[in-house]
Coordinates of C-alpha atoms in Angstrom, one line a residue:
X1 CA 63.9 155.4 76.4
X2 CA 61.9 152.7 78.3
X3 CA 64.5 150.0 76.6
X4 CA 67.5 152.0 77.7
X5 CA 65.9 152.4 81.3
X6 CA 65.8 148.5 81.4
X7 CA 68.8 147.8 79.8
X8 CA 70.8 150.1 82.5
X9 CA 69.0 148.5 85.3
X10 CA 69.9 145.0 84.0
X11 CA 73.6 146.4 84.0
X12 CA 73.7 147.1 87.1
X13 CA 72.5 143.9 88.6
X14 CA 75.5 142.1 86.0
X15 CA 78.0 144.6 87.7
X16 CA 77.0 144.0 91.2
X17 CA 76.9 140.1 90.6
X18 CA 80.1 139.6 88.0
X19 CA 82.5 141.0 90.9
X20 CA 83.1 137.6 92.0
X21 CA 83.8 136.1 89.0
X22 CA 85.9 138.7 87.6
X23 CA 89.5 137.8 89.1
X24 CA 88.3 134.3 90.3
X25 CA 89.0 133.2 93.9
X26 CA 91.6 136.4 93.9
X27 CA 93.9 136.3 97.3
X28 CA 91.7 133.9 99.1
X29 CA 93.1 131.4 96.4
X30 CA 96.4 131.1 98.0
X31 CA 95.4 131.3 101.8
X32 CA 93.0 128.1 101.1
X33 CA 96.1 126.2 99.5
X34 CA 98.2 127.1 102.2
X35 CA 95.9 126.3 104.8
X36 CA 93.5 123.4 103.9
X37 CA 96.1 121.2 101.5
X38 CA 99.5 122.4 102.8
X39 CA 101.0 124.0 100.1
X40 CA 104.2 125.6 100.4
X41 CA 104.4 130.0 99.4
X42 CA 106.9 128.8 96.4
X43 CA 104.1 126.3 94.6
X44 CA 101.8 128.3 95.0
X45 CA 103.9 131.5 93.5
X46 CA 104.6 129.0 90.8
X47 CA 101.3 127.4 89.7
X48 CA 98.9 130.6 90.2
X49 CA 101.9 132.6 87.8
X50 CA 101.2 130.4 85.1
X51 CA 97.3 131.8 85.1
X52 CA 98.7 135.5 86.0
X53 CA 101.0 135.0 82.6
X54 CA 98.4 133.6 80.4
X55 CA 96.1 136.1 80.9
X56 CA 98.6 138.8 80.7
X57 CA 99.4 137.9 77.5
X58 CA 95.9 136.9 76.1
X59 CA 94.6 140.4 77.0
X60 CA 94.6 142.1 73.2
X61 CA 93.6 138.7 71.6
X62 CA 90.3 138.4 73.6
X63 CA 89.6 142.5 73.9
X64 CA 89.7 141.7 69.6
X65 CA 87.3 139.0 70.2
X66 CA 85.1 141.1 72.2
X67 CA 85.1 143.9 69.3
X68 CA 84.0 141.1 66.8
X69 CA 81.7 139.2 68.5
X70 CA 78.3 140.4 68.7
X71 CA 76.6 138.0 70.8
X72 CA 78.3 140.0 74.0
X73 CA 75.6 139.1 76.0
X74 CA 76.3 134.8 75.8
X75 CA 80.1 136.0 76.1
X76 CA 80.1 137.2 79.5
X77 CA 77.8 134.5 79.8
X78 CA 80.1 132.0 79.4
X79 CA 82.8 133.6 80.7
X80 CA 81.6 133.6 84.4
X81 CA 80.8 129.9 83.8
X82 CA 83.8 128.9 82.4
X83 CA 85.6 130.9 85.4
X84 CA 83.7 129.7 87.9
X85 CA 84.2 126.3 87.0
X86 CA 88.2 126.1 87.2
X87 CA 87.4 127.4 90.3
X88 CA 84.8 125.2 92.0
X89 CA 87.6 122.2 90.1
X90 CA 90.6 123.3 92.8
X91 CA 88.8 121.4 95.6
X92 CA 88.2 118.5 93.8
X93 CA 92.0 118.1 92.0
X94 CA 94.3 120.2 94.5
X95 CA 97.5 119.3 93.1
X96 CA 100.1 121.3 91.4
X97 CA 99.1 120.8 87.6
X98 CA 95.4 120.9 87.4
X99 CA 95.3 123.7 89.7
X100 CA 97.8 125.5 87.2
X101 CA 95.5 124.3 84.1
X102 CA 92.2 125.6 85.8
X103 CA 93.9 129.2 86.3
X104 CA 94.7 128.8 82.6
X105 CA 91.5 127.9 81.5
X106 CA 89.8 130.9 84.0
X107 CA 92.3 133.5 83.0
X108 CA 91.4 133.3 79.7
X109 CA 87.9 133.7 80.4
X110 CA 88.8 136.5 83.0
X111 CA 90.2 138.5 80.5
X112 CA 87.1 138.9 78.4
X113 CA 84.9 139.9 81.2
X114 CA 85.8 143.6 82.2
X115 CA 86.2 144.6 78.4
X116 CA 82.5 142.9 77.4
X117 CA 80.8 144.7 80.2
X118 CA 82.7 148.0 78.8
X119 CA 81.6 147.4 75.4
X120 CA 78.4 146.4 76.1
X121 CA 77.8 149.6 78.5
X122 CA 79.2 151.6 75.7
X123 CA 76.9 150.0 73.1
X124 CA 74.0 151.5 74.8
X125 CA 74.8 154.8 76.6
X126 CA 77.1 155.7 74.1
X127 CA 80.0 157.8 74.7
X128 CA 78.2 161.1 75.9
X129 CA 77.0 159.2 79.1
X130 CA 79.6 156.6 79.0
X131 CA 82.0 158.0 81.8
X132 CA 79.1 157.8 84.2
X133 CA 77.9 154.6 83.3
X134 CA 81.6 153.4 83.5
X135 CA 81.7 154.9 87.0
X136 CA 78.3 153.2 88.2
X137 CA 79.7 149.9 87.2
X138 CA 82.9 149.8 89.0
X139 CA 81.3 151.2 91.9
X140 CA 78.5 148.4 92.0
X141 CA 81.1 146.0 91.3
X142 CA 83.1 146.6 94.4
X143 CA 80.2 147.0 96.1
X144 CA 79.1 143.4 94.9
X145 CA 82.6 142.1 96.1
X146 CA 82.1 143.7 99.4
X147 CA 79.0 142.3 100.1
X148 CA 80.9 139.2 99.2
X149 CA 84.0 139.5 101.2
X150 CA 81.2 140.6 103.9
X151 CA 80.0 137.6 103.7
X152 CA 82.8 135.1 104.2
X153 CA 84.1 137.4 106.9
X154 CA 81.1 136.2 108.5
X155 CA 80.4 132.7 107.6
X156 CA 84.1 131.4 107.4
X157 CA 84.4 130.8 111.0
X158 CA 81.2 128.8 111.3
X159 CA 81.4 126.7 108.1
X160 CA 85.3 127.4 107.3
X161 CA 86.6 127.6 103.3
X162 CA 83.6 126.3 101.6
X163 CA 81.7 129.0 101.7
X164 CA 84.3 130.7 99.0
X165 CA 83.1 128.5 96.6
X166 CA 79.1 128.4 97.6
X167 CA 79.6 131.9 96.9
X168 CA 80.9 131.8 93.2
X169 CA 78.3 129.4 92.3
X170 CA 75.3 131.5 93.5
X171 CA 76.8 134.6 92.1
X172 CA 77.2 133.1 88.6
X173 CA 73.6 132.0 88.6
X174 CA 73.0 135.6 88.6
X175 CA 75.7 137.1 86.8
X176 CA 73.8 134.7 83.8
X177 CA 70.8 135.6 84.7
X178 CA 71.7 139.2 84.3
X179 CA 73.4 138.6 81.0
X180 CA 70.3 137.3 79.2
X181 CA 67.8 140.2 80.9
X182 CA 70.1 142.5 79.0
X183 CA 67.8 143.4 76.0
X184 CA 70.1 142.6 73.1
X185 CA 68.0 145.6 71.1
X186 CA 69.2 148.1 73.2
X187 CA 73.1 147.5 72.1
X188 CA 74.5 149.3 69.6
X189 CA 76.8 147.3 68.1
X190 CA 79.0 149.5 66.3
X191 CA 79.0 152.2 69.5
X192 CA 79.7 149.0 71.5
X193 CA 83.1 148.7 70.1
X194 CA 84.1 152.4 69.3
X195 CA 82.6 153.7 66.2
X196 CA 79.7 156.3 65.5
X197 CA 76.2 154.0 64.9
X198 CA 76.2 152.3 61.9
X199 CA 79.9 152.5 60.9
X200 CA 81.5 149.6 59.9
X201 CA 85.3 148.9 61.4
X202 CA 88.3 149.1 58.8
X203 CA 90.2 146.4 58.2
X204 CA 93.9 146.1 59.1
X205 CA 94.9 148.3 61.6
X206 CA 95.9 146.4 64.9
X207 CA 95.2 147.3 68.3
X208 CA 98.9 147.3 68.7
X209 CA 99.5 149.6 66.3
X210 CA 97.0 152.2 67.5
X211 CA 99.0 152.1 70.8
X212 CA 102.2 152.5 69.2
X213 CA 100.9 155.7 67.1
X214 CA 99.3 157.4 70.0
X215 CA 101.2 159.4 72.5
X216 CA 98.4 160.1 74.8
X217 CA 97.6 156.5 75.1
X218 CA 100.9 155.0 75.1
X219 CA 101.8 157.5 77.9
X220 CA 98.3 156.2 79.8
X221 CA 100.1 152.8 79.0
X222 CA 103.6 153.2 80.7
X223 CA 102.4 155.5 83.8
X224 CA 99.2 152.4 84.4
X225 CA 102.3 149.8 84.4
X226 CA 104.1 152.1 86.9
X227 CA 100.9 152.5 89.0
X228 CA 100.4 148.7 89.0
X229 CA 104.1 148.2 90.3
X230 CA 103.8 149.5 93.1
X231 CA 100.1 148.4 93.6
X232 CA 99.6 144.8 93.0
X233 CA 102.0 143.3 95.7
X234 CA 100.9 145.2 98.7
X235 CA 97.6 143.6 99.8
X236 CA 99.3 140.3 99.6
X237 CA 102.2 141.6 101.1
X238 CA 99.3 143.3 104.0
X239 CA 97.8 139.9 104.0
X240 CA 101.1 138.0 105.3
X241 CA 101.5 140.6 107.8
X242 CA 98.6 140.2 109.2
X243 CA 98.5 136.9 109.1
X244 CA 102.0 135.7 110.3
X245 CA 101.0 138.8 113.4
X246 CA 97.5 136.6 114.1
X247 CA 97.9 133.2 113.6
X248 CA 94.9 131.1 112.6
X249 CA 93.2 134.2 111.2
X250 CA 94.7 134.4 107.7
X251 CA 90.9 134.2 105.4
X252 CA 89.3 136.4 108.1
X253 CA 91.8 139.2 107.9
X254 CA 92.7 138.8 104.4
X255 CA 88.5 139.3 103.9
X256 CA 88.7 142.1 106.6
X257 CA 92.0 144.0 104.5
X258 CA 89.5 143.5 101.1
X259 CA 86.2 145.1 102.3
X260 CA 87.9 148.0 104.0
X261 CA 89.2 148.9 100.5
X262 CA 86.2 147.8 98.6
X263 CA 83.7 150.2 101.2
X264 CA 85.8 153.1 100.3
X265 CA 86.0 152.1 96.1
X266 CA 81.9 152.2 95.9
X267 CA 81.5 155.8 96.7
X268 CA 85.3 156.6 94.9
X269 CA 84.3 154.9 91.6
X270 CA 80.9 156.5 91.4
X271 CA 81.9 159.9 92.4
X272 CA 84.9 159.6 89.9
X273 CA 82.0 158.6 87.1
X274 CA 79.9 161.6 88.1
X275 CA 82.3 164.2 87.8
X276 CA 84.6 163.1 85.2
X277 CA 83.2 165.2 82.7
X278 CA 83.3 168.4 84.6
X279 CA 86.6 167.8 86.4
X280 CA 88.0 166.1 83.8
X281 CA 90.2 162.3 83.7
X282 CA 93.8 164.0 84.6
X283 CA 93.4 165.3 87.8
X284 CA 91.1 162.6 89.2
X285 CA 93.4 159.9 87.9
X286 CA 96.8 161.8 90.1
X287 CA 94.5 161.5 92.8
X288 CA 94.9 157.8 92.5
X289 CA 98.7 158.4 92.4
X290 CA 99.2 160.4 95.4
X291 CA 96.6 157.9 97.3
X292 CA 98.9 154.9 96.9
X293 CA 102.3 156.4 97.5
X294 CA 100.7 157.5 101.0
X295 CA 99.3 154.4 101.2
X296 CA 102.8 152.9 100.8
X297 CA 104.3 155.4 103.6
X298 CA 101.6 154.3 106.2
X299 CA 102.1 151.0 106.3
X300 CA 105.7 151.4 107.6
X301 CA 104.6 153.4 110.7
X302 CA 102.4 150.2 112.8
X303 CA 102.0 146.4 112.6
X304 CA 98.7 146.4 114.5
X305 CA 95.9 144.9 112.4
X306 CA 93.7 147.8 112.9
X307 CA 96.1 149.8 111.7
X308 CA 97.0 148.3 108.6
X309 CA 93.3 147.7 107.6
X310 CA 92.6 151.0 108.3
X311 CA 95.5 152.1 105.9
X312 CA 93.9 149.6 103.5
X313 CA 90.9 152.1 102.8
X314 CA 93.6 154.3 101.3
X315 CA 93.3 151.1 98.4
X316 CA 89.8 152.2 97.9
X317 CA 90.7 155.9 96.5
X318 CA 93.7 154.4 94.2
X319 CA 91.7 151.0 92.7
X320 CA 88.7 152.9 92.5
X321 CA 89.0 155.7 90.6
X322 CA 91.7 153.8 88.2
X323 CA 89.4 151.1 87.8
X324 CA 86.6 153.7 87.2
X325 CA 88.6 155.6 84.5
X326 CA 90.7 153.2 82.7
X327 CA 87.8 152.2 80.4
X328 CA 86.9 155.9 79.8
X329 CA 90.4 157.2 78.9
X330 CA 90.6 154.2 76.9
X331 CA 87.0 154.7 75.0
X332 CA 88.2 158.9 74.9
X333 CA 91.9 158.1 72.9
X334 CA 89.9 155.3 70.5
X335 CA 86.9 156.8 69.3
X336 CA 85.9 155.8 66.0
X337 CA 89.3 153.4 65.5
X338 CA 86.4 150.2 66.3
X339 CA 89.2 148.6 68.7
X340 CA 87.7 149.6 71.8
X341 CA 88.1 146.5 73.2
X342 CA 91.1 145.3 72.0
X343 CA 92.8 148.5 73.0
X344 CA 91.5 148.3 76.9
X345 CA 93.5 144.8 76.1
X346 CA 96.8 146.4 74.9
X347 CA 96.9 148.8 77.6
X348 CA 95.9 146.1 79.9
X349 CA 98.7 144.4 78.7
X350 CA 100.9 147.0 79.7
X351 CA 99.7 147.7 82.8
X352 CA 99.4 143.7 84.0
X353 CA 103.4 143.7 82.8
X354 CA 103.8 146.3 85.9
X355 CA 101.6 144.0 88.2
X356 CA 103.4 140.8 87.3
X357 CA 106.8 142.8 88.0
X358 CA 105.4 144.0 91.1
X359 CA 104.9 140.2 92.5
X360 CA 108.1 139.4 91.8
X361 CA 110.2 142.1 92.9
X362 CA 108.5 142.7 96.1
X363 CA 108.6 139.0 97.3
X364 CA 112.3 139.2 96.9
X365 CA 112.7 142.9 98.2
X366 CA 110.7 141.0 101.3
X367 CA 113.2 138.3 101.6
X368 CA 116.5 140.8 101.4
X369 CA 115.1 144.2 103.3
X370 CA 111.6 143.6 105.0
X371 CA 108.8 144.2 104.7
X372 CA 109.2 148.2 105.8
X373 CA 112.1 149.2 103.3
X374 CA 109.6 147.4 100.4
X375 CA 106.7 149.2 101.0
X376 CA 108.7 152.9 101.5
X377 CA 110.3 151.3 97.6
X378 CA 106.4 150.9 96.1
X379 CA 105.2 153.8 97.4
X380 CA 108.4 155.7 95.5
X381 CA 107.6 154.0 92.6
X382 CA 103.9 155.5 93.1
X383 CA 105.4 158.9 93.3
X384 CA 107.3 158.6 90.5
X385 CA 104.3 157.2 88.2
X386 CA 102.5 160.2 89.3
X387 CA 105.3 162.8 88.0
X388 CA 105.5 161.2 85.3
X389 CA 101.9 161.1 84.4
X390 CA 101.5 164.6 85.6
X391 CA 104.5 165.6 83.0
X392 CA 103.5 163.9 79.9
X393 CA 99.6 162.7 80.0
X394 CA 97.3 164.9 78.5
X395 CA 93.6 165.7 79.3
X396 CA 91.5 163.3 77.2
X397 CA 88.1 164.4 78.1
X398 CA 86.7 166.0 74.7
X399 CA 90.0 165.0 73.0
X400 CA 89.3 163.6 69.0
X401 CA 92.0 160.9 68.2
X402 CA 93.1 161.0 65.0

C-alpha cells in the first residue's frame, strides 16, 4: 500500500512536469518562426506538417513498442529528452530542413509519451481505479501547462522568446527526475499493457485488427476523428485573430488563448475521472461534443480579444474531458487483448487523420469564406460528431470485449 502511495505521488509530479514536453513547443512554434526569423505562414504550414504526418502515422508502431517494452520508466525518460532536444535545436539551425528533421525526430518521441504514462498508470492502479487515475493525470497535466503558459505570459515581455525554451529544459529535468522516482516494483507489467496480472500476451493479433473487429471501438474511432475536425484548427485559427486584431502581441495572446482553456481543463479532467464510473464514459464524452459546437458558434458573434479568450474556456470542457476519457474507453474496449497501448495508437491514428484534415481544410475555408463562415462550418461538424456518437457508441463502462 505504502509502494502504491509513492508510486501515485511520483505520477503525479511526471503528469504535472511532462505537459511541456508532450506536444513540443505546440502553437508557440510557429509564432516564434514568424516573428523572430521571418518565416512566411506557407513554410511554416509546410515544414511543421512533415512532424504532424510522421507522428500521425507512427502512432500504432510506438503504442506496440510501449506494450513490449518494459523498461517504461527510461522510455518516457528518453522521450522528453529526445523531444526537448529538437526543440532547444530550432534556435540554433532555423532553416527550412532541420527544423522539419527536428519535428521528425520529436514527433516520434511525442507519440510514445501519452500512451507510456497510460500504461504505466494502468500497471499500478489497475483497471478498477484506472478511470480516476486517468482523470488525475490529465488534469495535472494541463495544470502543469498552465502554470507554464502562465509563465511566458509573464516573462515574454521582459526577456522575449527565450524563455519558451528555458522552460522545456527545466521541465524535462523534472519530467526525468519523476520517471526514475517511479518505483519500477509497483508496475504491473502485464496490467500495464491490458491483461489480468501475470498473463502473458498472445501472439499475432494486431492492434489494427482488434480495431477493425470491434464496433464499439471503431465507432470511438470515427466520431474522435470527427471531433478532432472541427477541434484542431480553431485555436490557431483564434490565435491569428487575435493577433492580426493586436499587433505586436501574437505569443502573449496566443499564451493568454491557452491558459484560459487549460484553467478550465484541470477541474474538467479531474471531475470527469471522478465520476466516470458512476455517470458513466457516454454521456460525459457528448458533453465534450455539445461544448465545442457552442464553442464554434461563439466565436462568430465578437472580435474583441476578451471575448474570444473568454470563449476559449469553452476548449477546456471539450479537450478536457476527451483527453481525460480517451485512455479509459480505450483500456474499457481492450481489456485482456495486451494491446493497450498500441490500440490508444490505432485510435489515435484515427483521430489525428481528423486533426490533420482539420488544418488543412480550415486554412483554405479561411482563405475563400472568412474566418466566420469557417468556424459556424467546425462547429457543424461538432454537431454532427456528436449525433453520430450519440446514435451508434455504446456505454463501455463495465463492458467485457470479447
Amino acid at each position: 500500500m505504502a509502494l502504491n502511495a509513492r508510486a501515485e505521488r511520483t505520477l503525479d509530479a511526471l503528469s504535472f512536469f511532462i505537459s511541456d514536453a508532450r506536444y513540443g513547443l505546440g502553437a508557440f512554434l510557429g509564432v516564434y518562426l514568424l516573428t523572430e526569423h521571418g518565416w512566411d505562414a506557407g513554410s511554416i504550414g509546410a515544414a511543421l506538417s512533415i512532424g504532424g504526418l510522421t507522428g500521425l502515422v507512427s502512432q500504432a508502431p510506438m503504442g506496440s513498442l510501449v506494450d513490449a517494452v518494459r523498461a517504461k520508466r527510461a522510455l518516457i525518460a528518453g522521450a522528453v529528452c529526445l523531444v526537448t532536444a529538437t526543440c532547444l535545436v530550432i534556435p540554433l539551425f532555423p532553416q527550412f530542413w532541420p527544423v522539419a528533421l527536428a519535428g521528425v525526430v520529436g514527433a516520434l518521441a511525442g507519440v510514445t509519451i501519452g500512451p507510456t504514462l497510460s500504461a504505466i498508470s494502468l500497471g499500478i492502479v489497475g483497471p478498477e481505479r484506472f478511470a480516476r487515475r486517468a482523470g488525475r493525470n490529465e488534469a495535472l497535466f494541463h495544470l502543469g501547462d498552465g502554470t507554464i503558459c502562465l509563465a511566458i505570459l509573464v516573462t515574454a515581455p521582459f526577456f522575449g522568446s527565450p524563455v519558451l525554451f528555458w522552460s522545456m529544459g527545466f521541465t524535462m529535468v523534472a519530467s526525468v527526475v519523476a520517471a526514475a522516482a517511479v518505483p519500477a516494483r509497483a508496475i504491473d507489467h502485464s496490467v500495464a499493457r491490458g491483461l489480468h496480472s501475470g498473463e502473458v500476451a498472445a501472439p499475432g493479433r494486431s492492434a489494427w485488427a482488434l480495431l477493425l473487429e470491434s464496433r464499439p471501438l471503431l465507432a470511438f474511432a470515427m466520431c474522435g476523428a470527427l471531433f478532432h475536425l472541427a477541434n484542431a484548427s480553431m485555436l490557431g485559427l483564434v490565435s491569428q485573430k487575435l493577433a492580426l486584431g493586436n499587433l505586436g502581441q501574437g505569443i502573449t495572446l496566443t499564451a493568454a488563448s491557452a491558459i484560459a482553456a487549460q484553467a478550465v481543463m484541470v477541474p474538467v479532467a479531474a471531475l470527469a475521472g471522478a465520476r466516470a464510473d458512476l455517470w458513466g464514459r457516454r454521456p460525459l464524452l457528448l458533453a465534450a461534443f455539445a461544448a465545442l459546437a457552442l464553442r464554434g458558434v461563439l466565436y462568430t458573434l465578437s472580435d474583441n480579444a476578451a471575448w474570444l479568450i473568454a470563449v476559449q474556456l469553452l476548449d477546456g470542457v471539450g479537450a478536457g474531458l476527451i483527453g481525460a476519457l480517451f485512455p479509459v474507453v480505450v483500456a474499457d474496449l481492450t481489456r485482456g487483448s495486451g494491446h493497450f497501448a498500441a490500440a490508444q495508437g490505432v485510435v489515435g491514428t484515427v483521430h489525428g487523420v481528423g486533426g490533420v484534415l482539420s488544418a488543412g481544410i480550415a486554412g483554405q475555408m479561411v482563405v475563400w469564406v472568412g474566418y466566420d463562415t469557417t468556424f459556424l462550418a467546425l462547429a457543424g461538424v461538432a454537431a454532427l460528431g456528436g449525433l453520430l456518437f450519440w446514435r451508434i457508441m455504446p456505454e463501455t463502462r463495465g463492458m467485457n470485449p470479447p
